[in-house]
Amino acid sequence: MTRSTKTERRAGRVAAALLTGVAGFQLAMAAGAPWGAVAYGGGHAGVLPDELRVTSAVAVPVYAALAAVAAGAGGPRLRRAVLRGTTALLVVGCAVNLASPSLPERMIWVPVSAAAAVLTWRAAPARTAAGPVGRTATGTA
């Protein structure tokens, strides 16, 4: 196992833990946890309105699937594409959280989003000298 592969696996495990934590937070919000001040711009202190609780419920399996990919599920090409896309969305999420009027939301989610972005980038399988991930010089897997 190369050093970069070890780094990818380690980053993937930590990214998976963070994304699982976010899934748990979203699940709690969907179930009625009174944490509206630290989510969705902080405009709903206490329990979220039903529309945002549904949004949180939909986010749970998405974050769980991303955590599974970060942890190693899927082939290298799929993992690279999903984790690079996830990185881009987390960077956007970091900017959105930074713009939030809610100080508690900024204090929690900017560092979490930034750390998850770096970790998902590092967890994505590297391209090989032979070409795209999973391909040999002849173009077969």
CSV table of C-alpha atoms in Angstrom, one decimal, residues 34-106:
chain,number,residue,atom,x,y,z
A,34,PRO,CA,-34.9,22.4,18.7
A,35,TRP,CA,-31.7,23.4,16.8
A,36,GLY,CA,-33.2,25.7,14.2
A,37,ALA,CA,-30.9,28.5,15.4
A,38,VAL,CA,-27.9,26.6,14.0
A,39,ALA,CA,-29.3,25.6,10.6
A,40,TYR,CA,-30.9,27.0,7.5
A,41,GLY,CA,-29.7,30.5,8.3
A,42,GLY,CA,-30.7,30.4,11.9
A,43,GLY,CA,-34.1,32.0,11.2
A,44,HIS,CA,-36.1,29.4,13.0
A,45,ALA,CA,-35.1,29.2,16.7
A,46,GLY,CA,-36.4,26.0,18.2
A,47,VAL,CA,-38.0,23.3,16.1
A,48,LEU,CA,-37.9,23.8,12.3
A,49,PRO,CA,-41.1,24.3,10.4
A,50,ASP,CA,-42.4,21.2,8.6
A,51,GLU,CA,-41.0,22.1,5.2
A,52,LEU,CA,-37.4,22.3,6.6
A,53,ARG,CA,-37.9,19.2,8.6
A,54,VAL,CA,-38.7,17.4,5.4
A,55,THR,CA,-35.6,18.9,3.8
A,56,SER,CA,-33.6,17.6,6.7
A,57,ALA,CA,-35.2,14.1,6.4
A,58,VAL,CA,-34.3,14.0,2.7
A,59,ALA,CA,-30.7,15.0,3.5
A,60,VAL,CA,-30.2,12.1,5.9
A,61,PRO,CA,-29.8,9.3,3.3
A,62,VAL,CA,-27.8,11.6,1.0
A,63,TYR,CA,-25.2,12.3,3.7
A,64,ALA,CA,-25.3,8.6,4.7
A,65,ALA,CA,-24.5,7.6,1.1
A,66,LEU,CA,-21.7,10.1,0.9
A,67,ALA,CA,-20.3,8.8,4.1
A,68,ALA,CA,-20.3,5.3,2.7
A,69,VAL,CA,-18.5,6.4,-0.4
A,70,ALA,CA,-15.9,8.3,1.7
A,71,ALA,CA,-15.4,5.2,3.8
A,72,GLY,CA,-14.6,3.1,0.7
A,73,ALA,CA,-17.9,2.0,-1.0
A,74,GLY,CA,-17.8,1.8,-4.7
A,75,GLY,CA,-15.1,1.5,-7.3
A,76,PRO,CA,-12.3,4.0,-7.7
A,77,ARG,CA,-13.8,5.8,-10.7
A,78,LEU,CA,-17.2,6.2,-8.9
A,79,ARG,CA,-15.5,7.2,-5.6
A,80,ARG,CA,-13.3,9.8,-7.3
A,81,ALA,CA,-16.3,11.4,-9.1
A,82,VAL,CA,-18.6,11.4,-6.1
A,83,LEU,CA,-15.9,12.7,-3.7
A,84,ARG,CA,-14.7,15.4,-6.0
A,85,GLY,CA,-18.3,16.5,-6.6
A,86,THR,CA,-18.9,16.4,-2.8
A,87,THR,CA,-15.8,18.5,-2.3
A,88,ALA,CA,-17.2,21.2,-4.6
A,89,LEU,CA,-20.6,21.2,-2.9
A,90,LEU,CA,-19.0,21.4,0.5
A,91,VAL,CA,-16.9,24.4,-0.6
A,92,VAL,CA,-20.1,26.1,-1.7
A,93,GLY,CA,-21.7,25.1,1.6
A,94,CYS,CA,-18.8,26.6,3.5
A,95,ALA,CA,-19.4,29.9,1.7
A,96,VAL,CA,-23.1,29.8,2.3
A,97,ASN,CA,-22.5,29.1,6.0
A,98,LEU,CA,-20.0,31.9,6.2
A,99,ALA,CA,-22.7,34.2,4.9
A,100,SER,CA,-25.3,33.1,7.4
A,101,PRO,CA,-26.7,35.7,9.7
A,102,SER,CA,-26.5,33.2,12.6
A,103,LEU,CA,-23.3,33.4,14.5
A,104,PRO,CA,-23.7,29.9,16.1
A,105,GLU,CA,-24.3,28.4,12.6
A,106,ARG,CA,-21.2,30.0,11.3
